[in-house]
mmCIF file of C-alpha atoms and ligand atoms in Angstrom:
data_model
loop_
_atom_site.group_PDB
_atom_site.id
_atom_site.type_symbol
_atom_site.label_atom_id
_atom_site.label_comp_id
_atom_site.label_asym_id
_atom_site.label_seq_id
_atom_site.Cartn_x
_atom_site.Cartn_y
_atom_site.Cartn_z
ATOM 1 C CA UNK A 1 0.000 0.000 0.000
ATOM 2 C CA UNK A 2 1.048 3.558 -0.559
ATOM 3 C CA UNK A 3 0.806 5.353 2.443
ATOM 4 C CA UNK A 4 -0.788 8.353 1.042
ATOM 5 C CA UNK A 5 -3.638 10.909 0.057
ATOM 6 C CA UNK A 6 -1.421 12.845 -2.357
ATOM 7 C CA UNK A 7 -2.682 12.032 -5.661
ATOM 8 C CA UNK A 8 0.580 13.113 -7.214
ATOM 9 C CA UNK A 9 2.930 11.230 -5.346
ATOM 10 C CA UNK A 10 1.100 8.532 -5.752
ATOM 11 C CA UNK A 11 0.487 8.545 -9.468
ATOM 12 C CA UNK A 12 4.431 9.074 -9.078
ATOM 13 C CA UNK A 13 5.140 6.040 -6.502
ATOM 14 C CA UNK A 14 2.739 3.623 -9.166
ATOM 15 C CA UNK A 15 5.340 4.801 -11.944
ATOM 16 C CA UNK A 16 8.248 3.971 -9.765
ATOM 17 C CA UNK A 17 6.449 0.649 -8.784
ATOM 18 C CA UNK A 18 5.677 -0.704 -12.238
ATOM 19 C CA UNK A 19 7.998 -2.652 -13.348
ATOM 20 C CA UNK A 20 7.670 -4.923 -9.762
ATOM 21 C CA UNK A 21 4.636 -7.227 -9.993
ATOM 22 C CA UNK A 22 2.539 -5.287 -6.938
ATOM 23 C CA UNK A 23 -0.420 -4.551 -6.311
ATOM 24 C CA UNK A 24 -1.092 -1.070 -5.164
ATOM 25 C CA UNK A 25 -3.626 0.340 -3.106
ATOM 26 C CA UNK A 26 -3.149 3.839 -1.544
ATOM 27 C CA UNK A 27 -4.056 5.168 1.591
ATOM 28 C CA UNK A 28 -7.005 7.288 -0.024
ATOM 29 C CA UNK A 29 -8.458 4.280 -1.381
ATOM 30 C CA UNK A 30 -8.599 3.025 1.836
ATOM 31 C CA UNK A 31 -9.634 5.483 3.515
ATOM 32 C CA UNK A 32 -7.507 5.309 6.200
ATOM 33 C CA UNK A 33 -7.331 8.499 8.365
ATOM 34 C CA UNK A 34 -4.320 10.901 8.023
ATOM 35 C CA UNK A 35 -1.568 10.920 11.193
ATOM 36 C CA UNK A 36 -0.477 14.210 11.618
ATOM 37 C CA UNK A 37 2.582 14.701 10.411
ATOM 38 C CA UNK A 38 4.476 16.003 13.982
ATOM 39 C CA UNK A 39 8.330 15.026 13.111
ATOM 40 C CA UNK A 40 10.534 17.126 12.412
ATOM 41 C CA UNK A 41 12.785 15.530 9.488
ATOM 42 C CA UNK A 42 11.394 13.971 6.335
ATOM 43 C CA UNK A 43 12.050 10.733 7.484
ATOM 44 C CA UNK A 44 10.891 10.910 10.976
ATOM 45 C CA UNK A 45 7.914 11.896 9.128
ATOM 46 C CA UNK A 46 8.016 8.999 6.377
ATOM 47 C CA UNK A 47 8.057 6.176 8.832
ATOM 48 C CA UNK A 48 5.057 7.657 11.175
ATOM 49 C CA UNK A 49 3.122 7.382 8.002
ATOM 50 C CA UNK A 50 4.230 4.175 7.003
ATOM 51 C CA UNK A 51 4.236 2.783 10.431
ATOM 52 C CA UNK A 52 0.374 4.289 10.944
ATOM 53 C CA UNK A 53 -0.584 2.448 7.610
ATOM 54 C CA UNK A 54 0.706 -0.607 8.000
ATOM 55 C CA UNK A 55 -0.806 -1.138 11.365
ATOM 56 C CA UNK A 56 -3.807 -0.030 10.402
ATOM 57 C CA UNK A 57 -4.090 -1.963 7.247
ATOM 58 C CA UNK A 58 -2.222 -4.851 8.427
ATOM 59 C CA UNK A 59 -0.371 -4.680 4.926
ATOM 60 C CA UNK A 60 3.230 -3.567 4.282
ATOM 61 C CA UNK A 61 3.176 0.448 3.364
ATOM 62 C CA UNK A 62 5.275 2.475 1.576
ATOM 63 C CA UNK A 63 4.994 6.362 2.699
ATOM 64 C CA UNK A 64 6.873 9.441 1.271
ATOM 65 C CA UNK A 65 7.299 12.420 3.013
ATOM 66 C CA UNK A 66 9.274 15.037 0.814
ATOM 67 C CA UNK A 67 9.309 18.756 0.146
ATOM 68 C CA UNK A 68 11.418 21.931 -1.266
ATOM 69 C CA UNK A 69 14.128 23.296 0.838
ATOM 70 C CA UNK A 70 14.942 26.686 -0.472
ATOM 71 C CA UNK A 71 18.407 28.380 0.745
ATOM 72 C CA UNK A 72 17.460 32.082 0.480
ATOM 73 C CA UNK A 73 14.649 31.268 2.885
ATOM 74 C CA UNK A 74 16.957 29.179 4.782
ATOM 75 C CA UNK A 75 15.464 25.815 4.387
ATOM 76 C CA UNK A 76 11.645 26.584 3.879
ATOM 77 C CA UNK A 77 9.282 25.542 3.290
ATOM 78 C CA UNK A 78 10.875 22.081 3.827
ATOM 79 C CA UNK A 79 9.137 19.659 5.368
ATOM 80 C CA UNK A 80 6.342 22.286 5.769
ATOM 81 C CA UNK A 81 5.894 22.393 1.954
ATOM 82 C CA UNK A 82 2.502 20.778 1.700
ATOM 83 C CA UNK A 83 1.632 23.369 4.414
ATOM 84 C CA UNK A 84 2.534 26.251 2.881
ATOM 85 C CA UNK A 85 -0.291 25.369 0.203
ATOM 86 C CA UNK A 86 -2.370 26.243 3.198
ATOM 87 C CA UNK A 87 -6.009 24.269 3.413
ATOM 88 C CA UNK A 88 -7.261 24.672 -0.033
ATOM 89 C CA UNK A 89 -3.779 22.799 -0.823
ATOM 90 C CA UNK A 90 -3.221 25.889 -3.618
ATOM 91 C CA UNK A 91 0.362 24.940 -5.041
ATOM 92 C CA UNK A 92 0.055 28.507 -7.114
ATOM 93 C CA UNK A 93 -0.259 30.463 -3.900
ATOM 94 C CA UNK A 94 2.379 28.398 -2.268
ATOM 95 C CA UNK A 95 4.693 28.895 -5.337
ATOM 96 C CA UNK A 96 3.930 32.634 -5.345
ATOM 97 C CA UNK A 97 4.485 32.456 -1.713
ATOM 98 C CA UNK A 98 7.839 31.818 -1.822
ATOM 99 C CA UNK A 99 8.657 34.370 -4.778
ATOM 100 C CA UNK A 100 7.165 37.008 -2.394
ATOM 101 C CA UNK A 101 9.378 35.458 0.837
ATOM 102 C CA UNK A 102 12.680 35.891 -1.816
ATOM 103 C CA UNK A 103 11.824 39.253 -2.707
ATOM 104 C CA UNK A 104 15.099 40.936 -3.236
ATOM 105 C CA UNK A 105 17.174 38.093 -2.780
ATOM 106 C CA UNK A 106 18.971 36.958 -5.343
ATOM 107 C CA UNK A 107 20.145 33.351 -4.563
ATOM 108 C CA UNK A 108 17.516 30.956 -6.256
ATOM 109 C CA UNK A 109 19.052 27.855 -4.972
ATOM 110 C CA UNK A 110 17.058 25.253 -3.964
ATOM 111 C CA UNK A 111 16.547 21.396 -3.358
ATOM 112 C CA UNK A 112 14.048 18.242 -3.435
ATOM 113 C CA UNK A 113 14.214 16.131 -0.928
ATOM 114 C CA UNK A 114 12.249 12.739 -0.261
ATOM 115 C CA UNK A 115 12.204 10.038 2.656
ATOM 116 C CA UNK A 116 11.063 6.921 1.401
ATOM 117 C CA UNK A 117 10.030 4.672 4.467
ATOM 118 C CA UNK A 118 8.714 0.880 3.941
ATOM 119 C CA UNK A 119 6.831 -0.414 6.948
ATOM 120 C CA UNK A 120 5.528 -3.684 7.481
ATOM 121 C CA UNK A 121 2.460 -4.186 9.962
ATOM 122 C CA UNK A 122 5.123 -5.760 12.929
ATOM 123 C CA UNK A 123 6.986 -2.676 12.879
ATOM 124 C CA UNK A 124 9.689 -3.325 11.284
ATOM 125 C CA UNK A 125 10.935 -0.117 8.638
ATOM 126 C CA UNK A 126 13.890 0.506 6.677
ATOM 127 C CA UNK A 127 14.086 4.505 5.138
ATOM 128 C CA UNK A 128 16.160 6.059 2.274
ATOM 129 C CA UNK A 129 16.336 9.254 1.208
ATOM 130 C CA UNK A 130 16.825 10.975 -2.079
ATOM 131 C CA UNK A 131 18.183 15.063 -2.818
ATOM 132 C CA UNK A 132 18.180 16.579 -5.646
ATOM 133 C CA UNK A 133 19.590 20.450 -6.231
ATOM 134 C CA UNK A 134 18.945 23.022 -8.572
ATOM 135 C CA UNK A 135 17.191 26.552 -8.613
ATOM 136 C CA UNK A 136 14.561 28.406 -8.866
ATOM 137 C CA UNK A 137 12.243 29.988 -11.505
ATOM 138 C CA UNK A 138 9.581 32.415 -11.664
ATOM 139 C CA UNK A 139 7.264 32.776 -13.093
ATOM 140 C CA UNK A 140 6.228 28.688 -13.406
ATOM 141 C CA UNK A 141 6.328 27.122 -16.174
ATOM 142 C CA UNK A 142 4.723 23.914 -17.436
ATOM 143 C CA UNK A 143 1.598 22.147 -16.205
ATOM 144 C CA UNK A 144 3.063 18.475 -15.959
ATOM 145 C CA UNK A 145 3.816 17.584 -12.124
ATOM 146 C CA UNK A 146 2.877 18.549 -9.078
ATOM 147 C CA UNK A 147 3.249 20.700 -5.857
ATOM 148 C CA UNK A 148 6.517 23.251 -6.761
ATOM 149 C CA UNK A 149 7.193 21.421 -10.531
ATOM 150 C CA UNK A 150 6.493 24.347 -12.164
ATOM 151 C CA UNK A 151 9.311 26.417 -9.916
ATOM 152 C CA UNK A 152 11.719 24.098 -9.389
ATOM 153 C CA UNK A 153 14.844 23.261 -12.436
ATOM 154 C CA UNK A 154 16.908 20.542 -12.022
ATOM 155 C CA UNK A 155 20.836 21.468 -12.429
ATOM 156 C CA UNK A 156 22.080 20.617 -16.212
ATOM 157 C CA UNK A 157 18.117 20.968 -17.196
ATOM 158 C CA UNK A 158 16.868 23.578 -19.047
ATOM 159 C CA UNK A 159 13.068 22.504 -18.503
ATOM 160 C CA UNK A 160 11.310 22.880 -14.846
ATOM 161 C CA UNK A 161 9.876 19.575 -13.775
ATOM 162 C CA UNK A 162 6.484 21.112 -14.982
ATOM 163 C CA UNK A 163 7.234 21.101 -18.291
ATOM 164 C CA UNK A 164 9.346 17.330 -18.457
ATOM 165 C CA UNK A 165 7.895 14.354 -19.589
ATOM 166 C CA UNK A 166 7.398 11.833 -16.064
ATOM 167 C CA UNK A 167 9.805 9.194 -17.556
ATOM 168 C CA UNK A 168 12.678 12.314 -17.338
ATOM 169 C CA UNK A 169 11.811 13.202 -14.019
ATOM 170 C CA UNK A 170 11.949 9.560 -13.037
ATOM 171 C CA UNK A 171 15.588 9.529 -14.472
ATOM 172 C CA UNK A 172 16.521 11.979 -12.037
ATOM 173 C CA UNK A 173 14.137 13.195 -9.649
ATOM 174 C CA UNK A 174 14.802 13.104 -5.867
ATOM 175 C CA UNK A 175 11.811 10.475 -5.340
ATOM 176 C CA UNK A 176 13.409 7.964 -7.883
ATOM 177 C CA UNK A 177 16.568 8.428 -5.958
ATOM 178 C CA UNK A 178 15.180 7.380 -2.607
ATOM 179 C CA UNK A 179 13.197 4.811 -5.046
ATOM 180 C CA UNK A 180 16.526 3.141 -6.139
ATOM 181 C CA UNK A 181 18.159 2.834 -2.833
ATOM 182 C CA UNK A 182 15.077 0.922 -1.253
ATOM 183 C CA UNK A 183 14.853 -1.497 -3.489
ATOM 184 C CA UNK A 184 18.721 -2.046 -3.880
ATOM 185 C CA UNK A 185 18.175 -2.221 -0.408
ATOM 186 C CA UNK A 186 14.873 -4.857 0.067
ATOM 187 C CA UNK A 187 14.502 -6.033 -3.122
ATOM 188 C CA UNK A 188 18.423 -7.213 -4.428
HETATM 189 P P1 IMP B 201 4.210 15.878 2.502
HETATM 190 O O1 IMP B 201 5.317 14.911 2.185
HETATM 191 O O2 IMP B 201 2.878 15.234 2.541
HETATM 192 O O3 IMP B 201 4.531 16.702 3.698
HETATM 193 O O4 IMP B 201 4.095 16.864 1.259
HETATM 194 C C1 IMP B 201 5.212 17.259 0.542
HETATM 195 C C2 IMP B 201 4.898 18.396 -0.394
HETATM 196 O O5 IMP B 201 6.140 18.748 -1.030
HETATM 197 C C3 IMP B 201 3.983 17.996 -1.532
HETATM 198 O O6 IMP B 201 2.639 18.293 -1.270
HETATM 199 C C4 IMP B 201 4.510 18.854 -2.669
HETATM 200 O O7 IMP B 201 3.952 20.107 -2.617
HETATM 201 C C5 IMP B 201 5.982 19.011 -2.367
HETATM 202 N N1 IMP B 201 6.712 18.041 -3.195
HETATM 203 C C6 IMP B 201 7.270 16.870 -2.817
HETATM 204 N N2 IMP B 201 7.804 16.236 -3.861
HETATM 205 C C7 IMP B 201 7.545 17.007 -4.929
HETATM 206 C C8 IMP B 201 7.830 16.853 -6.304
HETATM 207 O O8 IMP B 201 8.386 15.855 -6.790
HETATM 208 N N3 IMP B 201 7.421 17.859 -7.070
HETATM 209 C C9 IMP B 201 6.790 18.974 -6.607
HETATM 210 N N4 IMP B 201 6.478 19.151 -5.337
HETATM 211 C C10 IMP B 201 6.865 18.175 -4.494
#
């Protein structure tokens, strides 16, 4: 199961899982509830998802937790990117939130990170995490994606992950990295 509500991390997390013969459910489908997400690292918060759907489920889960660190804004919205959206989970005010909070400053530097954590319902996890660095454009561009694509460019790219196909962000993106180490990891 992907431990999730996020339709675009799971559409994402399906891609990554293809080629393995699984089925996948996510945590929407199930309805399960949401655990607030009260860590304070990606990964503390990756396994108190995956943990919270596993047991709940009684099936193994696979949770991301992942966001945009900027470094003019010295780390945010980080693992508070999904909050930043606010309630209405509005990813164009969020993006034009942080062009206002850089306002002046020129450093457009910024970075993708992802915890991948795979839970099974005895407790048992194993985490990995992915980065990925690059900067900053405004206004967005493209309509591919999710969350910050449309902001964020991948260094040696000269698209935004909003305008890239999903089988080039999978080549490279921060979730594929974290993707690759789990199941080097579990599934060798
Ligand atoms: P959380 O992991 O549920 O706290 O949410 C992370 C938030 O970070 C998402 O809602 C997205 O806004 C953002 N995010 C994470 N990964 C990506 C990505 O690959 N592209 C764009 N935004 C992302």
């Amino acid at each position: 199961m992907v431990a999730s509500h996020n339709t675009g991390k799971v559409r994402e997390i399906r891609e990554l899982l293809s080629t393995f013969k699984a089925d996948v459910v996510s945590a929407g489908d199930l309805n399960l509830p949401e655990p607030e997400e009260t860590g304070t690292t990606f990964i503390a918060n990756a396994e108190l998802k995956a943990l919270a759907a596993a047991t709940a489920a009684n099936l193994p889960a696979l949770a991301d937790d992942s966001g945009m660190s900027v470094d003019g804004l010295d780390g945010a919205p980080g693992i508070y990117s999904a909050r930043w959206a606010g309630p209405s989970k509005d990813f164009n005010y969020a993006m034009k939130r942080v062009e206002t909070a850089l306002a002046g400053n020129p450093n457009r530097r910024a970075q993708f990170n992802c915890a991948l954590t795979l839970a099974w319902p005895d407790g048992h996890c194993e985490s990995f995490e992915g980065t990925l660095h690059g900067q900053l454009v405004f206004p967005p561009r493209g309509t591919k994606g999710f969350g910050y694509d449309p902001i964020f460019m991948a260094d040696g790219q000269t698209l935004t992950f909003g305008e890239m196909e999903a089988d080039a962000k999978h080549a490279i993106s921060h979730r594929a990295m974290a993707f690759r180490q789990l199941v080097a990891a579990c599934f060798a």
